[in-house]
PDB file of N, CA, C and O in Angstrom:
ATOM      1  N   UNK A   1     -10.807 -22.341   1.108  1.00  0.00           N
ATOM      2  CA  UNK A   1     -11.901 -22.242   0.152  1.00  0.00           C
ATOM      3  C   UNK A   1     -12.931 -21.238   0.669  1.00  0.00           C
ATOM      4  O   UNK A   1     -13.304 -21.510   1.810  1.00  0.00           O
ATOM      5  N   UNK A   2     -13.512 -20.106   0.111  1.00  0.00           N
ATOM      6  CA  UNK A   2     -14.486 -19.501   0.304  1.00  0.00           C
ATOM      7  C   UNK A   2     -15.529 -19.999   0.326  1.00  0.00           C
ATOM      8  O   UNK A   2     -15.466 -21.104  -0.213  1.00  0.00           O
ATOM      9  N   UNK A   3     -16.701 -19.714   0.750  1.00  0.00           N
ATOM     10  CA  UNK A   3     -18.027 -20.253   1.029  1.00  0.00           C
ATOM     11  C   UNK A   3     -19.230 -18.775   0.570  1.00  0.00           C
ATOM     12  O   UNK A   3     -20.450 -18.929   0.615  1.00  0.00           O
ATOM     13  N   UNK A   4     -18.840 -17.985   0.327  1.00  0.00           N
ATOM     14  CA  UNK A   4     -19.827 -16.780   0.316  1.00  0.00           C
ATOM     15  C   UNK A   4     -19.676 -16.447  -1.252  1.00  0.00           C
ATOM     16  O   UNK A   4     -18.632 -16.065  -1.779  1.00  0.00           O
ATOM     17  N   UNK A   5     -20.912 -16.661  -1.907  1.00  0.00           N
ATOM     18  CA  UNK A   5     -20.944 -16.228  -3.592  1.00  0.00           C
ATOM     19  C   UNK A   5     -21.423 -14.973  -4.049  1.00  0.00           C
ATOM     20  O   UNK A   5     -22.529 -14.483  -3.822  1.00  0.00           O
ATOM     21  N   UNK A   6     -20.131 -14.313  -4.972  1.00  0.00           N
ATOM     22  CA  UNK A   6     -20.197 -12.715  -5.039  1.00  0.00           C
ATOM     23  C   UNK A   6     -22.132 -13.031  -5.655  1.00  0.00           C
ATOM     24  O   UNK A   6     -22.807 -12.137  -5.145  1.00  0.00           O
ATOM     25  N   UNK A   7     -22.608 -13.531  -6.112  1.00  0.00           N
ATOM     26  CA  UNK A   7     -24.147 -12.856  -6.922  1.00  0.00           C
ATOM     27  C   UNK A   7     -24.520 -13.274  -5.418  1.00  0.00           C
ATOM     28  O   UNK A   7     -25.395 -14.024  -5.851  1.00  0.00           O
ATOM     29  N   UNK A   8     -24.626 -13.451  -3.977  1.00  0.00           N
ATOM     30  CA  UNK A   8     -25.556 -13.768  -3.209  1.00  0.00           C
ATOM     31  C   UNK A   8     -25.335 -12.529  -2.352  1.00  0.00           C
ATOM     32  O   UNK A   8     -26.284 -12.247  -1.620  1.00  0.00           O
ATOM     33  N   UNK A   9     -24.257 -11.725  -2.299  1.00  0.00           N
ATOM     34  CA  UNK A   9     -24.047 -10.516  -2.001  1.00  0.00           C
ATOM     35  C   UNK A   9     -24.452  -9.393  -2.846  1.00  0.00           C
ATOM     36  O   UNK A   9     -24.742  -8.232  -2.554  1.00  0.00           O
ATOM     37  N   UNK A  10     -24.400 -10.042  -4.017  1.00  0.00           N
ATOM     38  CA  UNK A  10     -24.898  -9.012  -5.248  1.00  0.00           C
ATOM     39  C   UNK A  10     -26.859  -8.500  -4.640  1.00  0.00           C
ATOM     40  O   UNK A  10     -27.282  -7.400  -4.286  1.00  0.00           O
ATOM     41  N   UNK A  11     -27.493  -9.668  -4.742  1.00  0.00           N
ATOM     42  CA  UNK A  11     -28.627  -9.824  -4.506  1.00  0.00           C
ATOM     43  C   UNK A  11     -29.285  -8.927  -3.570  1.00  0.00           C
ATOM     44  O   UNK A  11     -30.305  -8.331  -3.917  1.00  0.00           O
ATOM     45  N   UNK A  12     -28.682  -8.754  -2.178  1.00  0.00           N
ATOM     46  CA  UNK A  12     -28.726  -8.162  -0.807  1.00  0.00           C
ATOM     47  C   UNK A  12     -28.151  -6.615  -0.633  1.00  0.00           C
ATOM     48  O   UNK A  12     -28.455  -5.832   0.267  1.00  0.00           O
ATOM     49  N   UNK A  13     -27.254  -6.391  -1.719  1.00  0.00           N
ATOM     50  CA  UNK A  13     -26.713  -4.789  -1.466  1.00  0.00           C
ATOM     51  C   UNK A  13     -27.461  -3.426  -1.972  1.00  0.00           C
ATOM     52  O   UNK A  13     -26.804  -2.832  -2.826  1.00  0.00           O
ATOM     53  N   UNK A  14     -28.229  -3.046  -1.755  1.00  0.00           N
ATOM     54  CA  UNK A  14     -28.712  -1.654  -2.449  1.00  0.00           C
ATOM     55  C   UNK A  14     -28.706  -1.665  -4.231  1.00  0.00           C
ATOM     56  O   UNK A  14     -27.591  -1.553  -4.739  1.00  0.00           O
ATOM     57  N   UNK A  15     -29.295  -1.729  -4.697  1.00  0.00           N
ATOM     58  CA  UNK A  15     -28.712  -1.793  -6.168  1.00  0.00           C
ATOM     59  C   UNK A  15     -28.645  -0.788  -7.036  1.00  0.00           C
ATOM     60  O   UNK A  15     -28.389  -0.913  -8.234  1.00  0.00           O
ATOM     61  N   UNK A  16     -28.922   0.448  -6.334  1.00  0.00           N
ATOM     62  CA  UNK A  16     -28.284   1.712  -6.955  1.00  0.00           C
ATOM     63  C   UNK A  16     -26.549   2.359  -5.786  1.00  0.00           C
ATOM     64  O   UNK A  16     -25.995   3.434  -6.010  1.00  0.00           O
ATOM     65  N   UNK A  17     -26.176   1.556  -4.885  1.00  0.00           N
ATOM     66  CA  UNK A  17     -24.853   1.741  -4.501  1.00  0.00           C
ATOM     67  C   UNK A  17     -23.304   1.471  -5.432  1.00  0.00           C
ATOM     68  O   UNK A  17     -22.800   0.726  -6.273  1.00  0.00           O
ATOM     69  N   UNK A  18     -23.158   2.096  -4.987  1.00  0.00           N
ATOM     70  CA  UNK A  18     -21.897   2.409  -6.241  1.00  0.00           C
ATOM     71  C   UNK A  18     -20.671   1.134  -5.550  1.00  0.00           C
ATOM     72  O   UNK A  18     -20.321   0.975  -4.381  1.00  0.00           O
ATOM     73  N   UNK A  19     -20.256   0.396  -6.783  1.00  0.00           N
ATOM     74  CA  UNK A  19     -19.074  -0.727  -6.032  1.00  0.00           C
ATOM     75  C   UNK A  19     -18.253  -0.778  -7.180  1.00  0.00           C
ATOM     76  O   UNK A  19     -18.428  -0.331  -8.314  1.00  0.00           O
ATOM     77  N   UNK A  20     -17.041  -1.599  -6.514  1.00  0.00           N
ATOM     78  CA  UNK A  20     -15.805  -1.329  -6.998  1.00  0.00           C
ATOM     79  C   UNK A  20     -15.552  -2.577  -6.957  1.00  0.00           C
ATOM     80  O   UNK A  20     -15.121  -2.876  -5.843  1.00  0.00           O
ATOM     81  N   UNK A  21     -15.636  -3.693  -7.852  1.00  0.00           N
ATOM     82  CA  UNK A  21     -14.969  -5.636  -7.975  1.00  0.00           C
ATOM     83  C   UNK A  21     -13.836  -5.943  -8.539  1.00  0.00           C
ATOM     84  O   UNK A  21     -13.687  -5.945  -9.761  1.00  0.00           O
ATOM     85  N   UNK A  22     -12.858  -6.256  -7.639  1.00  0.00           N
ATOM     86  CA  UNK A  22     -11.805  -6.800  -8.335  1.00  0.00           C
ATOM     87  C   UNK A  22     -11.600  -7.968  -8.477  1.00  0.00           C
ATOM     88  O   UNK A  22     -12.318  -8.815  -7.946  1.00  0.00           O
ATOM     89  N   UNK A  23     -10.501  -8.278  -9.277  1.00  0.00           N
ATOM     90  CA  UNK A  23     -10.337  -9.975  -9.540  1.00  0.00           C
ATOM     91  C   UNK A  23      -8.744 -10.332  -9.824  1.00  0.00           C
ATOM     92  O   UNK A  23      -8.353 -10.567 -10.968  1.00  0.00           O
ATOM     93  N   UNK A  24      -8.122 -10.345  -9.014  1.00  0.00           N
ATOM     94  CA  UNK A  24      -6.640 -10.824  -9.012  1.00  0.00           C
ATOM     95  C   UNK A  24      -6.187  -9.008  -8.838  1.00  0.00           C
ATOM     96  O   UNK A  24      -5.278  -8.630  -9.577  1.00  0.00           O
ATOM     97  N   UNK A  25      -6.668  -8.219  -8.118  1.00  0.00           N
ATOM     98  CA  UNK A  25      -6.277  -6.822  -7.788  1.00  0.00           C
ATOM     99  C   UNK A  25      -6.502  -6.180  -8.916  1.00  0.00           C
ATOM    100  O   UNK A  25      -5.930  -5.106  -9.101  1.00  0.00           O
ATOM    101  N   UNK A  26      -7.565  -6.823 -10.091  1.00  0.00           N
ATOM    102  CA  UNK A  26      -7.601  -5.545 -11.372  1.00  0.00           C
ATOM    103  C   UNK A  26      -9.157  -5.472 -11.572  1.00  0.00           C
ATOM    104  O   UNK A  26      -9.942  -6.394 -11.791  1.00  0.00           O
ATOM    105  N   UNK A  27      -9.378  -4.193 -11.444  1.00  0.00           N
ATOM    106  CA  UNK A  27     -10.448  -3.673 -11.501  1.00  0.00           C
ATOM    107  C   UNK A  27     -11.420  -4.395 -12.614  1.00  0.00           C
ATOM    108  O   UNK A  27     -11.134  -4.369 -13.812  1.00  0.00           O
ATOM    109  N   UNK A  28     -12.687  -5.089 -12.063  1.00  0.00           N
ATOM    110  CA  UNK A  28     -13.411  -5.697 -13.472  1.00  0.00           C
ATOM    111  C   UNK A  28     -14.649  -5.054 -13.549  1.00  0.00           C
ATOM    112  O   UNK A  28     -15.385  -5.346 -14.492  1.00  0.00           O
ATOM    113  N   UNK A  29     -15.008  -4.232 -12.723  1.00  0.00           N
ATOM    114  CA  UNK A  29     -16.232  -3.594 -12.548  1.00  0.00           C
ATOM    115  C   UNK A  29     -16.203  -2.616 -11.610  1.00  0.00           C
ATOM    116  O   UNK A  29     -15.449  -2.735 -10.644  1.00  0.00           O
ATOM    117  N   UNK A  30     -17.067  -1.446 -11.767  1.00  0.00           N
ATOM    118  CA  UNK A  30     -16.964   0.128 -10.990  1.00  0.00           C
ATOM    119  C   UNK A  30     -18.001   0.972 -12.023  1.00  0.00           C
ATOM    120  O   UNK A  30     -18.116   1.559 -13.099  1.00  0.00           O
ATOM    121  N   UNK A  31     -18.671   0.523 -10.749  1.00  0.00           N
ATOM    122  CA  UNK A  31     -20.545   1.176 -11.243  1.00  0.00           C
ATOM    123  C   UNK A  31     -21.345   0.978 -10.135  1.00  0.00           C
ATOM    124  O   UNK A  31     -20.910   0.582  -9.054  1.00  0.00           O
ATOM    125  N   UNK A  32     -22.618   1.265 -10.391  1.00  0.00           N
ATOM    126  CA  UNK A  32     -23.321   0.637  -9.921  1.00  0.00           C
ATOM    127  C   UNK A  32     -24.118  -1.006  -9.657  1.00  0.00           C
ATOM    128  O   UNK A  32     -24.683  -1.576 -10.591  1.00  0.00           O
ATOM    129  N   UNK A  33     -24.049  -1.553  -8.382  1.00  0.00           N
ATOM    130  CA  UNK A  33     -24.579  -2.596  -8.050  1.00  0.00           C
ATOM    131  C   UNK A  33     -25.611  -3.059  -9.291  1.00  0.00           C
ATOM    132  O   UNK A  33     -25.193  -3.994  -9.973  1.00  0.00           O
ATOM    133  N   UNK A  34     -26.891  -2.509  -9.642  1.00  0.00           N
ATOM    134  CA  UNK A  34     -27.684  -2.972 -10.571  1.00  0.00           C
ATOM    135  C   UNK A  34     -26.844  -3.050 -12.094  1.00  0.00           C
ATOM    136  O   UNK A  34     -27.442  -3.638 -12.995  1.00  0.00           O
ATOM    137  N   UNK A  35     -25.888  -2.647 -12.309  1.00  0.00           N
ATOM    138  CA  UNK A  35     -25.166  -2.906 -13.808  1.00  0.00           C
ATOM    139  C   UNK A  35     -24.229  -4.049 -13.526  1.00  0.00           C
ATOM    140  O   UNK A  35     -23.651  -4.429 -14.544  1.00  0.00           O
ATOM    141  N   UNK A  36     -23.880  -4.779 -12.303  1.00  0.00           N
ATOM    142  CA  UNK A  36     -22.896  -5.284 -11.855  1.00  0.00           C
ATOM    143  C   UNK A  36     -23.143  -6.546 -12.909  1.00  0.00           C
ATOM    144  O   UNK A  36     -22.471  -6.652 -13.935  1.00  0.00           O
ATOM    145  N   UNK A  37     -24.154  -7.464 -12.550  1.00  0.00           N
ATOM    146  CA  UNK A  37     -24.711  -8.467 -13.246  1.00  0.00           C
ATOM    147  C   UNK A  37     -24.154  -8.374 -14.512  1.00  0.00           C
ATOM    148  O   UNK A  37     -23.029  -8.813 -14.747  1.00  0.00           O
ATOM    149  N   UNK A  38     -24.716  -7.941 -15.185  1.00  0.00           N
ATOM    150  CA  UNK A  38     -24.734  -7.856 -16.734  1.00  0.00           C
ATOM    151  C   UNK A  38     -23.180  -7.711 -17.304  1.00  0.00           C
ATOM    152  O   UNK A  38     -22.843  -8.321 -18.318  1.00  0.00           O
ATOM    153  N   UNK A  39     -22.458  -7.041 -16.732  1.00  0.00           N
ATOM    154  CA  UNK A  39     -21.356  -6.880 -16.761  1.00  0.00           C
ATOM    155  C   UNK A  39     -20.340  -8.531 -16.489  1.00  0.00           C
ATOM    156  O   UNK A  39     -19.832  -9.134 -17.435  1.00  0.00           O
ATOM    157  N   UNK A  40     -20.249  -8.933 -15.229  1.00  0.00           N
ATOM    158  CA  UNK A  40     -19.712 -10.132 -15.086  1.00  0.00           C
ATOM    159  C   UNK A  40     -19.888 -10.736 -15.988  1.00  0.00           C
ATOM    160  O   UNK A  40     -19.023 -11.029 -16.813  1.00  0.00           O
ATOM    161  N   UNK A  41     -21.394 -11.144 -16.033  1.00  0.00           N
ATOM    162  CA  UNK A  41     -21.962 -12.007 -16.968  1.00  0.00           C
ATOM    163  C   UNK A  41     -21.099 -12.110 -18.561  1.00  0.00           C
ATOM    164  O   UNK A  41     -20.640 -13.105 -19.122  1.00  0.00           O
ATOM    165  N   UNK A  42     -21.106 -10.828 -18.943  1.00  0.00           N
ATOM    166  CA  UNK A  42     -20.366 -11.065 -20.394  1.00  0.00           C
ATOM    167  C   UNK A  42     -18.990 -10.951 -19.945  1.00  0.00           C
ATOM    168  O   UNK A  42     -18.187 -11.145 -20.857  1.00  0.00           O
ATOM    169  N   UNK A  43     -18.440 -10.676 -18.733  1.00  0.00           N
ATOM    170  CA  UNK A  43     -17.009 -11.484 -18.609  1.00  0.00           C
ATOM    171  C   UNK A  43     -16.565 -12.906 -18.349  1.00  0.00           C
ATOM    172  O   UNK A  43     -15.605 -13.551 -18.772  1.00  0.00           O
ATOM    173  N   UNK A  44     -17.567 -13.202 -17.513  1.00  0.00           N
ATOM    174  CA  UNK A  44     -16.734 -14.860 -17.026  1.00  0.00           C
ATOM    175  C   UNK A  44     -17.939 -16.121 -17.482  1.00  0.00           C
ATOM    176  O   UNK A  44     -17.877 -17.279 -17.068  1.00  0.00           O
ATOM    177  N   UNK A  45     -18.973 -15.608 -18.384  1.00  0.00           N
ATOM    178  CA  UNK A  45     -19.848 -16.460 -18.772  1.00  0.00           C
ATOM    179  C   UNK A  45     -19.271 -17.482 -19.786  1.00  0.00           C
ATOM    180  O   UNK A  45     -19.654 -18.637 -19.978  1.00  0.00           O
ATOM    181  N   UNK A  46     -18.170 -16.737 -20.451  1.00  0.00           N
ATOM    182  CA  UNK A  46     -17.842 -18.124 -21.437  1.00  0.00           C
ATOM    183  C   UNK A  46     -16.908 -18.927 -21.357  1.00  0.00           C
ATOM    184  O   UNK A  46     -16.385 -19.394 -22.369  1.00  0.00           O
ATOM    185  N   UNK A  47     -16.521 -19.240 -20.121  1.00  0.00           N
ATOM    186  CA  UNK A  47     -15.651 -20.496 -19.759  1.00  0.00           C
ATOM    187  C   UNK A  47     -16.877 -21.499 -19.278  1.00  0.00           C
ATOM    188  O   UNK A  47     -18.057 -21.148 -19.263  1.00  0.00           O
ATOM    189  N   UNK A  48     -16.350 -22.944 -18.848  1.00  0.00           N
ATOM    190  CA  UNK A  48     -17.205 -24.028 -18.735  1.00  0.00           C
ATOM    191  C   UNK A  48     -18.232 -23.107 -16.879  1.00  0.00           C
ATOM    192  O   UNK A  48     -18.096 -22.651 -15.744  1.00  0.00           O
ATOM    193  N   UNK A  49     -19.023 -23.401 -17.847  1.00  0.00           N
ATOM    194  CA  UNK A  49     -20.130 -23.136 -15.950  1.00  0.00           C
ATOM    195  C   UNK A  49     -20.752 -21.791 -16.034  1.00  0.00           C
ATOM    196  O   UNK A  49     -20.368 -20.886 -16.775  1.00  0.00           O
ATOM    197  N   UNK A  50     -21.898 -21.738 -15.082  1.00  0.00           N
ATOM    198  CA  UNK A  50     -22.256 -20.526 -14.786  1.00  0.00           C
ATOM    199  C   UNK A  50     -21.582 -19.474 -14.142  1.00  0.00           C
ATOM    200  O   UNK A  50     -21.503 -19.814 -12.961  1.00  0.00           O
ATOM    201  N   UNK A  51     -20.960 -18.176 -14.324  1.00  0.00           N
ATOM    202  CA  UNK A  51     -20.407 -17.557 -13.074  1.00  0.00           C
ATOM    203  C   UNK A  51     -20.577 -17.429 -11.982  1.00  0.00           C
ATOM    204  O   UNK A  51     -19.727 -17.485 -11.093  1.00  0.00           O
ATOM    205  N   UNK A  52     -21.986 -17.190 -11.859  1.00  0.00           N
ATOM    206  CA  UNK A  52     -22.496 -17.704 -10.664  1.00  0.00           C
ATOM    207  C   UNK A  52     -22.097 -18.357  -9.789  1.00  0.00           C
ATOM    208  O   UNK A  52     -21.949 -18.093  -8.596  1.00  0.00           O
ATOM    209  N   UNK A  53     -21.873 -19.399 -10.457  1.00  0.00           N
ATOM    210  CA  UNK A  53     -21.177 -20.679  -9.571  1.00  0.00           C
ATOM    211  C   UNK A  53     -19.938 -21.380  -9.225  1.00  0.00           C
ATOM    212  O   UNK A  53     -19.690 -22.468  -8.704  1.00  0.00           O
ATOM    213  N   UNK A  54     -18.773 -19.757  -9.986  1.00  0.00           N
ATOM    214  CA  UNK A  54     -17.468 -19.718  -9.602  1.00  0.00           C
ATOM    215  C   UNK A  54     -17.263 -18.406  -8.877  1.00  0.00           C
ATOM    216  O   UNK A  54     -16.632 -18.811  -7.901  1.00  0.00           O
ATOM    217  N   UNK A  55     -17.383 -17.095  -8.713  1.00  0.00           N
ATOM    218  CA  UNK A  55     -16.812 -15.994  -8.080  1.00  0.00           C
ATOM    219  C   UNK A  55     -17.571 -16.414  -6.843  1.00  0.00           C
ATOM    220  O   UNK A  55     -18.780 -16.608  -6.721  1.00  0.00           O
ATOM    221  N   UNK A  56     -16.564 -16.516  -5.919  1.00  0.00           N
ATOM    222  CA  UNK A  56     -16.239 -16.132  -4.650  1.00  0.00           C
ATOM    223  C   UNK A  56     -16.182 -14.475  -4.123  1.00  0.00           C
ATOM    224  O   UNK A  56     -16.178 -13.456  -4.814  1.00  0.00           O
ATOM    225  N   UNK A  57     -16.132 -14.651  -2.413  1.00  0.00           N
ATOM    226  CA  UNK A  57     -15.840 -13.402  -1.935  1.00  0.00           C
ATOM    227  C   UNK A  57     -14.383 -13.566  -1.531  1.00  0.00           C
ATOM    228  O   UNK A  57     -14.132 -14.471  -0.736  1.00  0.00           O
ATOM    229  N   UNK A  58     -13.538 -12.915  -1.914  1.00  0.00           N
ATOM    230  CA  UNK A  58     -11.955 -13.162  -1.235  1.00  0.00           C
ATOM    231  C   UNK A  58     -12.182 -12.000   0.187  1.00  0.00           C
ATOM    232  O   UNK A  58     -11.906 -12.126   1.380  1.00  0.00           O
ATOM    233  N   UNK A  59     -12.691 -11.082  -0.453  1.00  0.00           N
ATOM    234  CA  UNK A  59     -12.177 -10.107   0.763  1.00  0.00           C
ATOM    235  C   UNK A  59     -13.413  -8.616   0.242  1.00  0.00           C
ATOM    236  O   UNK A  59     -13.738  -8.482  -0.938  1.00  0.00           O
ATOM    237  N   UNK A  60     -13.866  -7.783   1.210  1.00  0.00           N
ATOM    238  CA  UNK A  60     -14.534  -6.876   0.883  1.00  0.00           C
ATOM    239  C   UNK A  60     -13.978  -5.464   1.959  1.00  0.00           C
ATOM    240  O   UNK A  60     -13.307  -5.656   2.972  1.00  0.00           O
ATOM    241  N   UNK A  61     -14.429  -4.046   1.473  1.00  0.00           N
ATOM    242  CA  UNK A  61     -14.218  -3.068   2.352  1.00  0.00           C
ATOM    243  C   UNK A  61     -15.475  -1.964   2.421  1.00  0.00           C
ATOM    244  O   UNK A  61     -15.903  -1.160   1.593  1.00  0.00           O
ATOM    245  N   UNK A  62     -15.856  -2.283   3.744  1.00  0.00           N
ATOM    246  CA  UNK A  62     -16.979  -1.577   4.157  1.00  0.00           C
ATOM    247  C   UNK A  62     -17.159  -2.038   5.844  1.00  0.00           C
ATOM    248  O   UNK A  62     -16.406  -2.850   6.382  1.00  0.00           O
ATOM    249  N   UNK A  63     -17.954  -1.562   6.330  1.00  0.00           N
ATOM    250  CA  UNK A  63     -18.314  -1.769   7.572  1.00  0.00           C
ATOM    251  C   UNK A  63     -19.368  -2.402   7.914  1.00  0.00           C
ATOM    252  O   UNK A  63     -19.309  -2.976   9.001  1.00  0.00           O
ATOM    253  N   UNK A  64     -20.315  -2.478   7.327  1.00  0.00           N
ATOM    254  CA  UNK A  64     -21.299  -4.032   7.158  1.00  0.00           C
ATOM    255  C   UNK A  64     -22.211  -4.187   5.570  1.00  0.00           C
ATOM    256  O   UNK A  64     -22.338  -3.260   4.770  1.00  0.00           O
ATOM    257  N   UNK A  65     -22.502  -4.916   5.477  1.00  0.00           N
ATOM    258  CA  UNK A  65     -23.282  -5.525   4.435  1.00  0.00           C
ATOM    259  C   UNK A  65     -23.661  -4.253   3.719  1.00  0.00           C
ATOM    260  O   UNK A  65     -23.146  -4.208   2.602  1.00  0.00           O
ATOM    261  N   UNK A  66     -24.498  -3.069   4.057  1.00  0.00           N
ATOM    262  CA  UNK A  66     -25.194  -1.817   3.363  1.00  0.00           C
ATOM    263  C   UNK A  66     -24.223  -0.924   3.115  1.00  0.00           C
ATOM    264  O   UNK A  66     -24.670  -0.042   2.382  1.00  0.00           O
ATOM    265  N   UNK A  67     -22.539  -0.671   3.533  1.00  0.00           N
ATOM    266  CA  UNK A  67     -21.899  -0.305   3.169  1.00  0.00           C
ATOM    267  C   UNK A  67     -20.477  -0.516   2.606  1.00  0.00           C
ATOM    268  O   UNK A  67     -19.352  -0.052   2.794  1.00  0.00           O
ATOM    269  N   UNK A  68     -21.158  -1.572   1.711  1.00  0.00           N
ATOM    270  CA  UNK A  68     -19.805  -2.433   0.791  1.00  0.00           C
ATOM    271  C   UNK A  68     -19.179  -1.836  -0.247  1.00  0.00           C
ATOM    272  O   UNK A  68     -19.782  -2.078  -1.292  1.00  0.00           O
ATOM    273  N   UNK A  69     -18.079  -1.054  -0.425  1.00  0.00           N
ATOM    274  CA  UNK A  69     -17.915  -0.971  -1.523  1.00  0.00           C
ATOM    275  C   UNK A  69     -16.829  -0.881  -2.383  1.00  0.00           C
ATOM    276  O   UNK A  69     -16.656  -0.148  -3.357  1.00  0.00           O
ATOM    277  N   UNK A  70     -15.994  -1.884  -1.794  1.00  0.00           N
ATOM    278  CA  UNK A  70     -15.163  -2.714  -2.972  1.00  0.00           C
ATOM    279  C   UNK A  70     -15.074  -4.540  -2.594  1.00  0.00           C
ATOM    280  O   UNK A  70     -14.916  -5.072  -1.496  1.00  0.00           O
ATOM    281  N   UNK A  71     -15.177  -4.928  -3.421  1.00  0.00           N
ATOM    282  CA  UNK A  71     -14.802  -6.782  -3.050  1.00  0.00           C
ATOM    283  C   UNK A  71     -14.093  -7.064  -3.774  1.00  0.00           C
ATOM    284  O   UNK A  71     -14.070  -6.620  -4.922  1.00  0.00           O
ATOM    285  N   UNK A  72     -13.360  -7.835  -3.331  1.00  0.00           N
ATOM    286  CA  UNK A  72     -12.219  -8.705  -3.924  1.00  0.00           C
ATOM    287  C   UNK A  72     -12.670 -10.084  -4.215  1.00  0.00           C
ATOM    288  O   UNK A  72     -12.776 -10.898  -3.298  1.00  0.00           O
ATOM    289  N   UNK A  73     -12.977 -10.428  -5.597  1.00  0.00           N
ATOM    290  CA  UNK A  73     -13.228 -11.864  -5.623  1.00  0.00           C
ATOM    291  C   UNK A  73     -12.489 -13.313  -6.142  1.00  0.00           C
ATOM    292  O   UNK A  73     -11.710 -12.972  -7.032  1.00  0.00           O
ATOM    293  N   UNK A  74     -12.428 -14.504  -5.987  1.00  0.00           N
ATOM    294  CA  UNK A  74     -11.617 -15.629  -6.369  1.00  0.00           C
ATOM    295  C   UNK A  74     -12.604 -16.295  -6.913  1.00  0.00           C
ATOM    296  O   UNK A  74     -13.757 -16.511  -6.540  1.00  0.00           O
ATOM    297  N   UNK A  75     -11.820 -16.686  -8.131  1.00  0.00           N
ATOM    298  CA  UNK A  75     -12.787 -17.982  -9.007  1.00  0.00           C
ATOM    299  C   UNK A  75     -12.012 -19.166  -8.176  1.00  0.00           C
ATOM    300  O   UNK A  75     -10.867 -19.397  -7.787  1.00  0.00           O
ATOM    301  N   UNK A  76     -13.739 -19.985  -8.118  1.00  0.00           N
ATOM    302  CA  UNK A  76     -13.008 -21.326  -7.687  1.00  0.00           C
ATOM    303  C   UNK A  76     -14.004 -22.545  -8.482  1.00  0.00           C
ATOM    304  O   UNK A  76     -13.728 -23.740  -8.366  1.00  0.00           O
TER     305      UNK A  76
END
């Protein structure tokens, strides 16, 4: 089980850095950090729950936190 929630990474990354989110290896987003939100949001908002409070971090590529820029995430 993951423990790290993609919006708590969202929150902390530069929000004009450019990222790349996948979700089962298919691209769901590739933009910028500040459009990221809005975007999810009208993807995984209309199943039961907040998204928020299902995407996980599966896996990310960068070398620390300020240079993230692709994640791999798991709904759980």
């Amino acid at each position: 089980m993951s423990t790290v929630k993609l919006i708590d990474i969202l929150k902390i990354i530069n929000r004009d850095n450019l990222i790349i989110i996948k979700d089962n290896g298919n691209v769901v987003f590739e933009g910028m950090v500040k459009d990221s939100v809005e975007v999810l949001n009208n993807m995984y908002s209309k199943s039961n729950g907040a998204w928020t409070d299902r995407l996980y971090i599966k896996s990310f590529k960068g070398s620390d936190i300020n240079s993230i820029i692709e994640i791999e995430i798991i709904k759980e």
